[in-house]
mmCIF file of C-alpha atoms in Angstrom:
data_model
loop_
_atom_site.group_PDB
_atom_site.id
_atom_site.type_symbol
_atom_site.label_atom_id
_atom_site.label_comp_id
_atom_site.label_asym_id
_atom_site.label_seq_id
_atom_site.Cartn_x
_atom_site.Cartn_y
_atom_site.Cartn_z
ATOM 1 C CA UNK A 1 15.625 -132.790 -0.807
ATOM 2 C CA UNK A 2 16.172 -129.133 -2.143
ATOM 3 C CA UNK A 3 12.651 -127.851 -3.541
ATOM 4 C CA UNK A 4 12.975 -125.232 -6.384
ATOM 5 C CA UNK A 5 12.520 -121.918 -5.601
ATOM 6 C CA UNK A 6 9.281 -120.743 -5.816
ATOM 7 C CA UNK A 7 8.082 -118.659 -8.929
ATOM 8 C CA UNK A 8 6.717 -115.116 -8.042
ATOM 9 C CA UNK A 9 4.456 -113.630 -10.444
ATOM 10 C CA UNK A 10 3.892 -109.445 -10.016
ATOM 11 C CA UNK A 11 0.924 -108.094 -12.112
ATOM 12 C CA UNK A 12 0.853 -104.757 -12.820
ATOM 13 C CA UNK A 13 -2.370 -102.488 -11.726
ATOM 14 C CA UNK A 14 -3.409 -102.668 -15.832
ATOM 15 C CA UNK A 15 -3.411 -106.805 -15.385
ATOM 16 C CA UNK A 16 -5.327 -106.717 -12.328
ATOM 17 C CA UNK A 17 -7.799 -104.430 -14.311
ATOM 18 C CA UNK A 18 -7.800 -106.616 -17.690
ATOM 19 C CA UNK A 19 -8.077 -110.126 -15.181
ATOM 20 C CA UNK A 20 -10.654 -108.675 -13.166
ATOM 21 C CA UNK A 21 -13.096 -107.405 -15.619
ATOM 22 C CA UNK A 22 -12.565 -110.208 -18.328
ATOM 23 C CA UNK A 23 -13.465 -112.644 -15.492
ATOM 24 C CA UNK A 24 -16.689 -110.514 -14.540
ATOM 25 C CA UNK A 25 -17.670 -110.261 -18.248
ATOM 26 C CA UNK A 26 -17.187 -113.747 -18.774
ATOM 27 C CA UNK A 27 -18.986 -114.952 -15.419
ATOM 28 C CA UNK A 28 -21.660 -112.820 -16.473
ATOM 29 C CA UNK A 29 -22.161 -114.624 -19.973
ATOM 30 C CA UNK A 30 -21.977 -118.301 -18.546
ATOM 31 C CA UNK A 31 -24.713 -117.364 -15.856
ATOM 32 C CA UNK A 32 -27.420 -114.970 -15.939
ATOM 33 C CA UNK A 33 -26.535 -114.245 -19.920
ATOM 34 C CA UNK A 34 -26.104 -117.808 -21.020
ATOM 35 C CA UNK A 35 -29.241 -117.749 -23.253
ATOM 36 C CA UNK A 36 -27.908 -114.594 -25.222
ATOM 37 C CA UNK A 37 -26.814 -115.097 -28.815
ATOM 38 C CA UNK A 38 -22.747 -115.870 -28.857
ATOM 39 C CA UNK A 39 -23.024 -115.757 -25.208
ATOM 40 C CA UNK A 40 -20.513 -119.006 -24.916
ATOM 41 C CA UNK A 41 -18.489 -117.805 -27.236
ATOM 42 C CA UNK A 42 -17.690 -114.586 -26.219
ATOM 43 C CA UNK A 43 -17.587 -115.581 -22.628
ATOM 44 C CA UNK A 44 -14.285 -118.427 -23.814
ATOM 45 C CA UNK A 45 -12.918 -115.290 -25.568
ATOM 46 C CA UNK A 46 -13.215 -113.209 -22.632
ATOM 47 C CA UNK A 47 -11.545 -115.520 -20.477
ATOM 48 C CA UNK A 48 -8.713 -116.148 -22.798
ATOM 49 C CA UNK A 49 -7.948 -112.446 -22.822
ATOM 50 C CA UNK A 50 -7.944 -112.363 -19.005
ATOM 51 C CA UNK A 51 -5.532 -115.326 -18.534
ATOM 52 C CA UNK A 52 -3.378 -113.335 -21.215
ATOM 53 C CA UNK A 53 -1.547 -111.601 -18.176
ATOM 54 C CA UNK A 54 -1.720 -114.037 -15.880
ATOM 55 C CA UNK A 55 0.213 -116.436 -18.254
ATOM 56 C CA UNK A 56 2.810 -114.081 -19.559
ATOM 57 C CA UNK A 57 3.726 -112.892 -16.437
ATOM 58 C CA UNK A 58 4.030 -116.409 -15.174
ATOM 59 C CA UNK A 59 6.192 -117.600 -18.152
ATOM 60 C CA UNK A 60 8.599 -113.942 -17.688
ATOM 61 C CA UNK A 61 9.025 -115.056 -14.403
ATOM 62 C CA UNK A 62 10.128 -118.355 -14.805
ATOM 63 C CA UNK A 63 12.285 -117.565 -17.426
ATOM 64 C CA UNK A 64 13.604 -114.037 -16.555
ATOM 65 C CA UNK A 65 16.285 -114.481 -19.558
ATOM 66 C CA UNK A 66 13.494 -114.029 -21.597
ATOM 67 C CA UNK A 67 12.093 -110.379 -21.855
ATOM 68 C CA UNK A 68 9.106 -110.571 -24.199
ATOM 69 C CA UNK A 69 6.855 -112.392 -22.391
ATOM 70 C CA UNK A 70 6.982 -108.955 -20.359
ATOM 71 C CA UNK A 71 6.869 -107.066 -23.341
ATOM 72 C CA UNK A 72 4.083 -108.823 -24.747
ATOM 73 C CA UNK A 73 1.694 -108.234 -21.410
ATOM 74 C CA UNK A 74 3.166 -105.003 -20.958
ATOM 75 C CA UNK A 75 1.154 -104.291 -24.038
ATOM 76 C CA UNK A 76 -1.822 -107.117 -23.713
ATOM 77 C CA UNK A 77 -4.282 -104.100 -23.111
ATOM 78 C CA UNK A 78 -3.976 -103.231 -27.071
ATOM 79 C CA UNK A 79 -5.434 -106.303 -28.406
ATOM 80 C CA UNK A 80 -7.627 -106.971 -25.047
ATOM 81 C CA UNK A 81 -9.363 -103.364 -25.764
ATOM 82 C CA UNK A 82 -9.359 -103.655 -29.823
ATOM 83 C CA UNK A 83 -11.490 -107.558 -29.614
ATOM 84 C CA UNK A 84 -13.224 -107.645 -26.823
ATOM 85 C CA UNK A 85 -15.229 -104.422 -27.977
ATOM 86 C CA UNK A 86 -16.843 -107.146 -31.124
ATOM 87 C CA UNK A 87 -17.718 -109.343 -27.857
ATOM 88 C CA UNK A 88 -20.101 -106.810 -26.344
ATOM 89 C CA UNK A 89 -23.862 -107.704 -27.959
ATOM 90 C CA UNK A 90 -24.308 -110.381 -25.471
ATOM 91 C CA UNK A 91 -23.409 -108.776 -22.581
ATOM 92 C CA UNK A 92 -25.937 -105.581 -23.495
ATOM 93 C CA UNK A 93 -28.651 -108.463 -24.176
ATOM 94 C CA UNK A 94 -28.013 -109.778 -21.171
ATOM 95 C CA UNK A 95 -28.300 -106.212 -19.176
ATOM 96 C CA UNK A 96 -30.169 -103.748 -21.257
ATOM 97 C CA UNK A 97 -31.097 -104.989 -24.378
ATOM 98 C CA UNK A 98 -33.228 -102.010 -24.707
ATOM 99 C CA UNK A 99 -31.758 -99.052 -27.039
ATOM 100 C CA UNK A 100 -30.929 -95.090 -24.867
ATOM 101 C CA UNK A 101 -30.859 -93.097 -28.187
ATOM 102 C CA UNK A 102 -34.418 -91.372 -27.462
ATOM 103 C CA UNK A 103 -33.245 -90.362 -23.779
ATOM 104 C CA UNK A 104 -30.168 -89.340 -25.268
ATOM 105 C CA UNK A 105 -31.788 -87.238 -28.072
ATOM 106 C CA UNK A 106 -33.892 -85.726 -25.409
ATOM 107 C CA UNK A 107 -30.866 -84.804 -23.326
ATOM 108 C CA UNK A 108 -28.887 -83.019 -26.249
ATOM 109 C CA UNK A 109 -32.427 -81.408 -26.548
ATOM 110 C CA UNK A 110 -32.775 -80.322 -23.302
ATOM 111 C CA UNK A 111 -29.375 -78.964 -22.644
ATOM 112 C CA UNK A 112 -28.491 -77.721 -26.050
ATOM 113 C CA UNK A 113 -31.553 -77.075 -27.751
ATOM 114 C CA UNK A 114 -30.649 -78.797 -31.073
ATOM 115 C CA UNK A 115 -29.198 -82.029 -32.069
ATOM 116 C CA UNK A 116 -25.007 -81.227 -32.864
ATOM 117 C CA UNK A 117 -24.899 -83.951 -35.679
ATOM 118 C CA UNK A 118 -27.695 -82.263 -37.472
ATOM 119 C CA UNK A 119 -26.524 -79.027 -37.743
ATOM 120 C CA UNK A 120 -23.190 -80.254 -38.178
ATOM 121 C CA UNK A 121 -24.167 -81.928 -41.326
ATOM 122 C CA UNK A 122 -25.742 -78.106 -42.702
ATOM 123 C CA UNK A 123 -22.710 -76.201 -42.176
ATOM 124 C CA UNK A 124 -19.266 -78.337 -42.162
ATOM 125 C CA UNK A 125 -17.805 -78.561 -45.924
ATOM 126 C CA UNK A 126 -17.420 -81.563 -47.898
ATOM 127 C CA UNK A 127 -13.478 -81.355 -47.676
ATOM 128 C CA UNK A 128 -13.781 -80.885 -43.637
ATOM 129 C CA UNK A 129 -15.520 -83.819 -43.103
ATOM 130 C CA UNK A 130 -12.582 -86.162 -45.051
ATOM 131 C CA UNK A 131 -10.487 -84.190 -43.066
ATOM 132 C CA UNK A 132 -11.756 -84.924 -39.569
ATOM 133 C CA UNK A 133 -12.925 -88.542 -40.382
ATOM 134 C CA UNK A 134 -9.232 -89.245 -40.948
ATOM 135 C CA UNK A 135 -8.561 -88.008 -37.919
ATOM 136 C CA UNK A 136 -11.174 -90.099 -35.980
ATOM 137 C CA UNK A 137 -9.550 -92.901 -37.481
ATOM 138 C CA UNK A 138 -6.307 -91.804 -35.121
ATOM 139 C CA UNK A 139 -8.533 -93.630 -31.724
ATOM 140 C CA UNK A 140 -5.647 -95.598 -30.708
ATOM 141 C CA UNK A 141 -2.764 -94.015 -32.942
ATOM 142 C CA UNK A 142 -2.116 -91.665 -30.433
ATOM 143 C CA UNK A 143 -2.576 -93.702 -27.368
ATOM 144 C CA UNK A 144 0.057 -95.930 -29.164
ATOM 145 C CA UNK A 145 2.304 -93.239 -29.897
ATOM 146 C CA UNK A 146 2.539 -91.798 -26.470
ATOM 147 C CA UNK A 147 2.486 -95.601 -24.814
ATOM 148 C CA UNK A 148 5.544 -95.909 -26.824
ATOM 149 C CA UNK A 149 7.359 -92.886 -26.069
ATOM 150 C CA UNK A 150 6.545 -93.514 -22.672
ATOM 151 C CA UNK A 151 7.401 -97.045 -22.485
ATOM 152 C CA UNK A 152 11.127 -96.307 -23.715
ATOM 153 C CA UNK A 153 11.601 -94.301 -20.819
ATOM 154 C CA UNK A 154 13.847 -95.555 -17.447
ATOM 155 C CA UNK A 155 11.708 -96.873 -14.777
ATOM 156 C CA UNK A 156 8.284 -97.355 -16.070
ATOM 157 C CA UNK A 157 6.332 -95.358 -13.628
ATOM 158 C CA UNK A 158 4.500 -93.061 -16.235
ATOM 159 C CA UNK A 159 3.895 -95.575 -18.749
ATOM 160 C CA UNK A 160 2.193 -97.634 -16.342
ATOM 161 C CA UNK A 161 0.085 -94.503 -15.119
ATOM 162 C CA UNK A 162 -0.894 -93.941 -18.635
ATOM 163 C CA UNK A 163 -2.045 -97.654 -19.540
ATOM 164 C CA UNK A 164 -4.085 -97.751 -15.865
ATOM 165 C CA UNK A 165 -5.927 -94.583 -16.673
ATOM 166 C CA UNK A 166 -6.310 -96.154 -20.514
ATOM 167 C CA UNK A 167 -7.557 -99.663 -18.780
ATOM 168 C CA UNK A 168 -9.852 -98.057 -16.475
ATOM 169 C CA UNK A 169 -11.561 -95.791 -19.516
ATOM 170 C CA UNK A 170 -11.870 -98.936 -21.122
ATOM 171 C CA UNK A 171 -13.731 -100.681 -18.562
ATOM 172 C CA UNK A 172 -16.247 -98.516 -17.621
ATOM 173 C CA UNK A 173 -16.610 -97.571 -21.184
ATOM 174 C CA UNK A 174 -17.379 -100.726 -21.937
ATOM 175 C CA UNK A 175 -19.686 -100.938 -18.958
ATOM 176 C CA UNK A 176 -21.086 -97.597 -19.822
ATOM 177 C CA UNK A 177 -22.302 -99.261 -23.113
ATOM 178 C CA UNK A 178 -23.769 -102.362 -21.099
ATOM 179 C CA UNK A 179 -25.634 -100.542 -19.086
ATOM 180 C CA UNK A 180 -26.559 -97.225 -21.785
ATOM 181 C CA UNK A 181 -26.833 -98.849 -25.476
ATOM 182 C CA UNK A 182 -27.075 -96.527 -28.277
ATOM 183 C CA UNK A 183 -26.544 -96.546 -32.000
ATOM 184 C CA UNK A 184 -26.156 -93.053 -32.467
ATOM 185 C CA UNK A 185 -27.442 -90.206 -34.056
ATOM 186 C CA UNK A 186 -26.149 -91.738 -37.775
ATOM 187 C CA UNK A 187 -28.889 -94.298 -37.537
ATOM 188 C CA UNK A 188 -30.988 -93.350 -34.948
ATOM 189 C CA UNK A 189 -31.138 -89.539 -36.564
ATOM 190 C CA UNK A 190 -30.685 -90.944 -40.098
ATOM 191 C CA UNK A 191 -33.935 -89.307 -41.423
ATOM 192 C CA UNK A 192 -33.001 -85.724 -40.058
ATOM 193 C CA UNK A 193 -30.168 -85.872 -42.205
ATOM 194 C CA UNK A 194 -30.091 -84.244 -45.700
ATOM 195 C CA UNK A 195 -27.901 -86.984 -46.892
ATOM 196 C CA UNK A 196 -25.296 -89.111 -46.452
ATOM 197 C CA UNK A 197 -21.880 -87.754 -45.730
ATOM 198 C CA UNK A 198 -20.179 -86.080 -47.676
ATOM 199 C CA UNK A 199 -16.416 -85.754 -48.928
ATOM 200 C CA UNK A 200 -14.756 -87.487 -51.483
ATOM 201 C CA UNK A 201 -12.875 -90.299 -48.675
ATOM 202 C CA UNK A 202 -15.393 -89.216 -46.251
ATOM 203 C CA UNK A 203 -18.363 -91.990 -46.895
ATOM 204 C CA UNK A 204 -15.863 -94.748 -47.764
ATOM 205 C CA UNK A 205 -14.714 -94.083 -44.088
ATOM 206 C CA UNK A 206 -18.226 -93.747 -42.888
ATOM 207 C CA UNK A 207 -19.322 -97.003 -44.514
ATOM 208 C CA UNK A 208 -15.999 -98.759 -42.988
ATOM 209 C CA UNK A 209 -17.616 -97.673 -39.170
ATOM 210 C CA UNK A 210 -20.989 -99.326 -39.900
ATOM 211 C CA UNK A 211 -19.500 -102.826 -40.045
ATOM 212 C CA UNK A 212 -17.846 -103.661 -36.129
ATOM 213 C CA UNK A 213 -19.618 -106.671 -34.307
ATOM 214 C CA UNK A 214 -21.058 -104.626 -31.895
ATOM 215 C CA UNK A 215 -22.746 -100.526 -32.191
ATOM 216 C CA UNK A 216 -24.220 -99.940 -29.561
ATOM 217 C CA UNK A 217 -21.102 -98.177 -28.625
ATOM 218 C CA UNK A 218 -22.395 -94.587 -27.923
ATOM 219 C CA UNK A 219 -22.502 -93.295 -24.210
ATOM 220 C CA UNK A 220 -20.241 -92.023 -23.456
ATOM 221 C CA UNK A 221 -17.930 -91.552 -26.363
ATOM 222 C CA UNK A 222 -14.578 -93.471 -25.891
ATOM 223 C CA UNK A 223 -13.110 -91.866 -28.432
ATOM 224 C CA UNK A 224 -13.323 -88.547 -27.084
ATOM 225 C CA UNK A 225 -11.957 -89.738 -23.100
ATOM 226 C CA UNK A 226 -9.406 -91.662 -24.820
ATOM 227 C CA UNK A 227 -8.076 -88.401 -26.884
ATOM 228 C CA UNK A 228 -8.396 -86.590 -23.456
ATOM 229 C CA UNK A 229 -6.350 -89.103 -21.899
ATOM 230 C CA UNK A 230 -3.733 -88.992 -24.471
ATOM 231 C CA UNK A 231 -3.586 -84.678 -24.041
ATOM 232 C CA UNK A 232 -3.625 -85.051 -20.649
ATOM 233 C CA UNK A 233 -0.495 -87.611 -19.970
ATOM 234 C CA UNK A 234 1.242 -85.608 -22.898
ATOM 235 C CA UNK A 235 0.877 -82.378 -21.027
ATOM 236 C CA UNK A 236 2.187 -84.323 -18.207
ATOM 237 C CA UNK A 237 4.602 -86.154 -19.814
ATOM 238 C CA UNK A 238 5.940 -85.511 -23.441
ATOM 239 C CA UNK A 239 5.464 -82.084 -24.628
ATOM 240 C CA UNK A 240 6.508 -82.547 -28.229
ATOM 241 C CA UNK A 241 4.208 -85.430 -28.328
ATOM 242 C CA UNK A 242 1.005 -82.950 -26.624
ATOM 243 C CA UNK A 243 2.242 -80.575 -29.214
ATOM 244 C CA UNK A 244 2.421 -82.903 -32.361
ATOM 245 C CA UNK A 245 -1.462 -84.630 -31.381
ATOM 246 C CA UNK A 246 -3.126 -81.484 -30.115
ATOM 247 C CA UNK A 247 -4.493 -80.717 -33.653
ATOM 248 C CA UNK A 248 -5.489 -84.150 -34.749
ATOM 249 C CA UNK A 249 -6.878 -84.948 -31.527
ATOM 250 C CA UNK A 250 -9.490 -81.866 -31.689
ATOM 251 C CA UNK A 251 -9.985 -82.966 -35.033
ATOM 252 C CA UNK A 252 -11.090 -86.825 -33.640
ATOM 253 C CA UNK A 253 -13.208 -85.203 -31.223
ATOM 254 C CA UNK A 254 -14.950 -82.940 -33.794
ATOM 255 C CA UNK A 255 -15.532 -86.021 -36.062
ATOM 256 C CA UNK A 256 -17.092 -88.162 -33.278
ATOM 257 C CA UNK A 257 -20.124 -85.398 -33.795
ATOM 258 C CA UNK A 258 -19.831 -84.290 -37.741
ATOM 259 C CA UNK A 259 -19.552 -88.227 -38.510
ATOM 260 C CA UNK A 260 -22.804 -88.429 -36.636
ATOM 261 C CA UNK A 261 -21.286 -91.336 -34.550
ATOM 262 C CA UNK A 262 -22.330 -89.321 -31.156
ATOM 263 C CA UNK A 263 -24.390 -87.190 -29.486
ATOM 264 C CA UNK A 264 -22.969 -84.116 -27.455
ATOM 265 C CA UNK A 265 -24.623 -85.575 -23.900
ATOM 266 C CA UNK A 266 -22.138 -88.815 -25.187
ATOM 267 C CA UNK A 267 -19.277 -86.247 -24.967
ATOM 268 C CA UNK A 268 -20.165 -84.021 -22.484
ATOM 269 C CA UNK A 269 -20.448 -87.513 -20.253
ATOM 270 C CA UNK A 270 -17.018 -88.477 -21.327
ATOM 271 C CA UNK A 271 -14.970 -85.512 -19.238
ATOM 272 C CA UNK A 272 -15.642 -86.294 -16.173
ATOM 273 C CA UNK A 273 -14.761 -89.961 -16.739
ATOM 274 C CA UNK A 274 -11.700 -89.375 -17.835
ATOM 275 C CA UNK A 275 -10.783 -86.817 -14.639
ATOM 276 C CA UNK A 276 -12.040 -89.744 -12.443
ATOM 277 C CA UNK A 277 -9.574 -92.323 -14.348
ATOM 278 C CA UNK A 278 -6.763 -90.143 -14.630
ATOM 279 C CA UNK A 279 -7.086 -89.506 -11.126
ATOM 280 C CA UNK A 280 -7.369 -93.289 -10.305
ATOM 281 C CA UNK A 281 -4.497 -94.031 -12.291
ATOM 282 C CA UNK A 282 -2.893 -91.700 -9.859
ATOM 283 C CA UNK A 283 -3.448 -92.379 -6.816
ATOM 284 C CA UNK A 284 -2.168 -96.001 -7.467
ATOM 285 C CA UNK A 285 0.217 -94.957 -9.202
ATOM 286 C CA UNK A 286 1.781 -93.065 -5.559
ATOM 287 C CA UNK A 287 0.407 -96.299 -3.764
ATOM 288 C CA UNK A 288 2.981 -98.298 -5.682
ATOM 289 C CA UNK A 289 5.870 -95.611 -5.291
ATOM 290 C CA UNK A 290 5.040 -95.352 -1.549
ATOM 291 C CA UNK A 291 4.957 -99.238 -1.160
ATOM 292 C CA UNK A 292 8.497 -98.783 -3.172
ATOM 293 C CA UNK A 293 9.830 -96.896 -0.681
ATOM 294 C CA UNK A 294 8.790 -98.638 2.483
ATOM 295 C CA UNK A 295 10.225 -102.040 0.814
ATOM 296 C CA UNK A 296 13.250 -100.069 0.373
ATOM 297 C CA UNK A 297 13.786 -98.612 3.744
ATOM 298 C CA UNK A 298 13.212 -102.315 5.081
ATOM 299 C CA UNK A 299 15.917 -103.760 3.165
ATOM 300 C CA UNK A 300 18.271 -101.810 4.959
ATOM 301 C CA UNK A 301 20.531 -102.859 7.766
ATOM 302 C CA UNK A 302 19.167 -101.369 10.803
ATOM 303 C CA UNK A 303 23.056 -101.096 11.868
ATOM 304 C CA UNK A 304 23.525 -99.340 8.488
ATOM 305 C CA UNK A 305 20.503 -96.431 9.877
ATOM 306 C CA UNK A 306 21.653 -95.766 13.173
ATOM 307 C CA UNK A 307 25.414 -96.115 12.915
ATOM 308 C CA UNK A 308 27.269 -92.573 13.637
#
C-alpha cells in the first residue's frame, strides 16, 4: 500500500522567533502568572498567534497551488507585533509589577543633567509638535513600506533579514518592558510640565496614545530601534526608500521625547539593541545562504564534479 508523501513544513527564522516566544509568554501566564488579571486570556491569545506560522506553513505546504497561506505568514509578524503588545499587563504583573520611571528619571539625571521631555516642552513650538506627533504615528508605516519593497524583490533573502532583525527588536522589546516597566515621563513627569501639549492636532494625537491596553511600554523605546532598523536595511537595501523616510523617521524619534512618551536613557538604550539585532539577523541570515550552498553542492552528481 503506497503511503502519501510526507508533508514538509520549512519555517522561516521570523516563525521560529514568533513560535518560540509566544509559547514562552504563554507558558509563563498559565504557570507562575496564572493568578494575574487576564492572565488566561492573554496566555490563549498568545498561543493562537504562535500556532499562526506553524499552521500556515503547514496548509502552504500541503497545498503548494495555493500561495497565500505563504503570503499570509510571510507577514504574520504585523498583526503578532501590533496585538500582542495589549497582552503585556499580565506578564509585567507576573515579573515586575513594580514601576522603573524613578530609576529612569535618575538616569536621564545623572547622564544628562535635565529631564529631555521637560525642556522639550519650554522650547519646541506649538506647530512642531503636530508636526512630529504625525510623524510618530509613522511606527510601523515605514517598516511596512520597506517590508514591501523588499518583499517584491527575487529571492527573498533581504526581506527575510529585515523581518528577523524586526522580530528580534520585538521580542526583547517586549521583554525589555517585562522586566523594566515604565509609564513615562507624560505621566510620571506630568506635574513638571507647564501644560498639556500643545498644537492644534497635537493633543488629539496625544490623547489617542493614552488609551492602548498596556503603558508600561517605555525602556527602551521601540519606536526609536524600530526607525533605526528601518534606516539601517534602507541604507542597505533601497536607497530611494532611506532617502524618502530619513526625514520622517528623525521626526518619530524626536516625538518619542517632545510627546513626553520617553525618556532619553529609553533611547539611548535602544541603539545598541538594534546593532545587536541587526547583527543577529545577519549572521543567520549567511547561516541560511551557507546551508544553501552546501545543499546545493550535494545535489550534484559527483560524476558531474570530477569529470574532465
Amino acid at each position: 500500500m503506497n503511503r502519501p508523501p510526507a508533508v514538509r513544513v520549512q519555517l522561516t527564522p521570523v516563525d521560529l522567533i514568533i513560535v518560540v516566544s509566544c509559547a514562552i509568554a504563554a507558558w509563563v501566564l498559565v504557570g507562575p502568572g496564572h493568578w494575574a488579571p487576564g492572565a488566561l486570556r492573554a496566555a490563549l491569545l498568545f498561543t493562537l498567534m504562535g500556532m499562526g506560522p506553524l499552521v500556515l506553513r503547514t496548509v502552504a505546504a500541503s497545498y503548494p497551488g495555493h500561495r497565500w497561506p505563504d503570503i499570509i505568514a510571510d507577514w504574520w509578524l504585523l498583526p503578532t507585533a501590533v496585538m500582542t503588545h495589549g497582552w503585556l499587563s499580565p506578564l509585567v504583573d507576573t515579573l515586575n509589577p513594580l514601576l522603573k520611571d524613578a530609576q529612569l528619571v535618575a538616569a536621564d539625571q545623572r547622564l544628562f543633567g535635565f529631564q529631555a521631555a521637560v525642556v522639550l516642552a519650554r522650547i519646541v513650538p506649538a506647530w512642531l509638535n503636530d508636526v512630529l506627533l504625525v510623524c510618530y504615528y509613522g511606527h510601523f508605516v515605514w517598516a511596512l513600506v520597506l517590508g514591501l519593497v523588499l518583499y517584491r524583490r527575487p529571492g527573498g533573502a533581504e526581506y527575510e533579514e529585515f523581518l528577523t532583525a524586526l522580530g528580534l527588536l520585538f521580542c526583547l522589546n517586549y521583554a525589555a518592558y517585562a522586566l523594566v516597566p515604565a509609564v513615562g515621563p507624560r505621566y510620571f513627569l506630568v506635574d513638571a510640565f507647564d501644560g498639556p501639549l500643545r498644537g492644534t492636532v497635537a493633543p488629539l494625537l496625544d490623547s489617542v496614545m493614552r488609551t492602548p491596553m498596556f503603558s508600561r511600554d517605555c525602556f527602551p523605546s521601540g519606536h526609536t530601534g524600530a526607525t533605526l532598523l528601518v534606516l539601517y536595511y534602507a541604507w542597505r537595501y533601497s536607497r530611494r526608500t532611506f532617502w524618502v523616510a530619513l526625514l520622517p523617521g528623525l521626526g518619530l524619534i524626536a516625538a518619542t521625547l517632545v510627546g513626553r512618551f520617553h525618556y532619553a536613557t529609553d533611547l539611548l538604550c535602544s541603539v545598541p539593541l538594534a546593532m545587536v539585532v541587526a547583527g543577529l539577523a545577519m549572521g543567520v541570515s549567511r547561516a541560511g545562504r551557507q546551508r544553501e550552498v552546501v545543499k546545493d553542492a550535494r545535489s550534484v552528481p559527483v560524476d558531474a564534479i570530477v569529470r574532465p
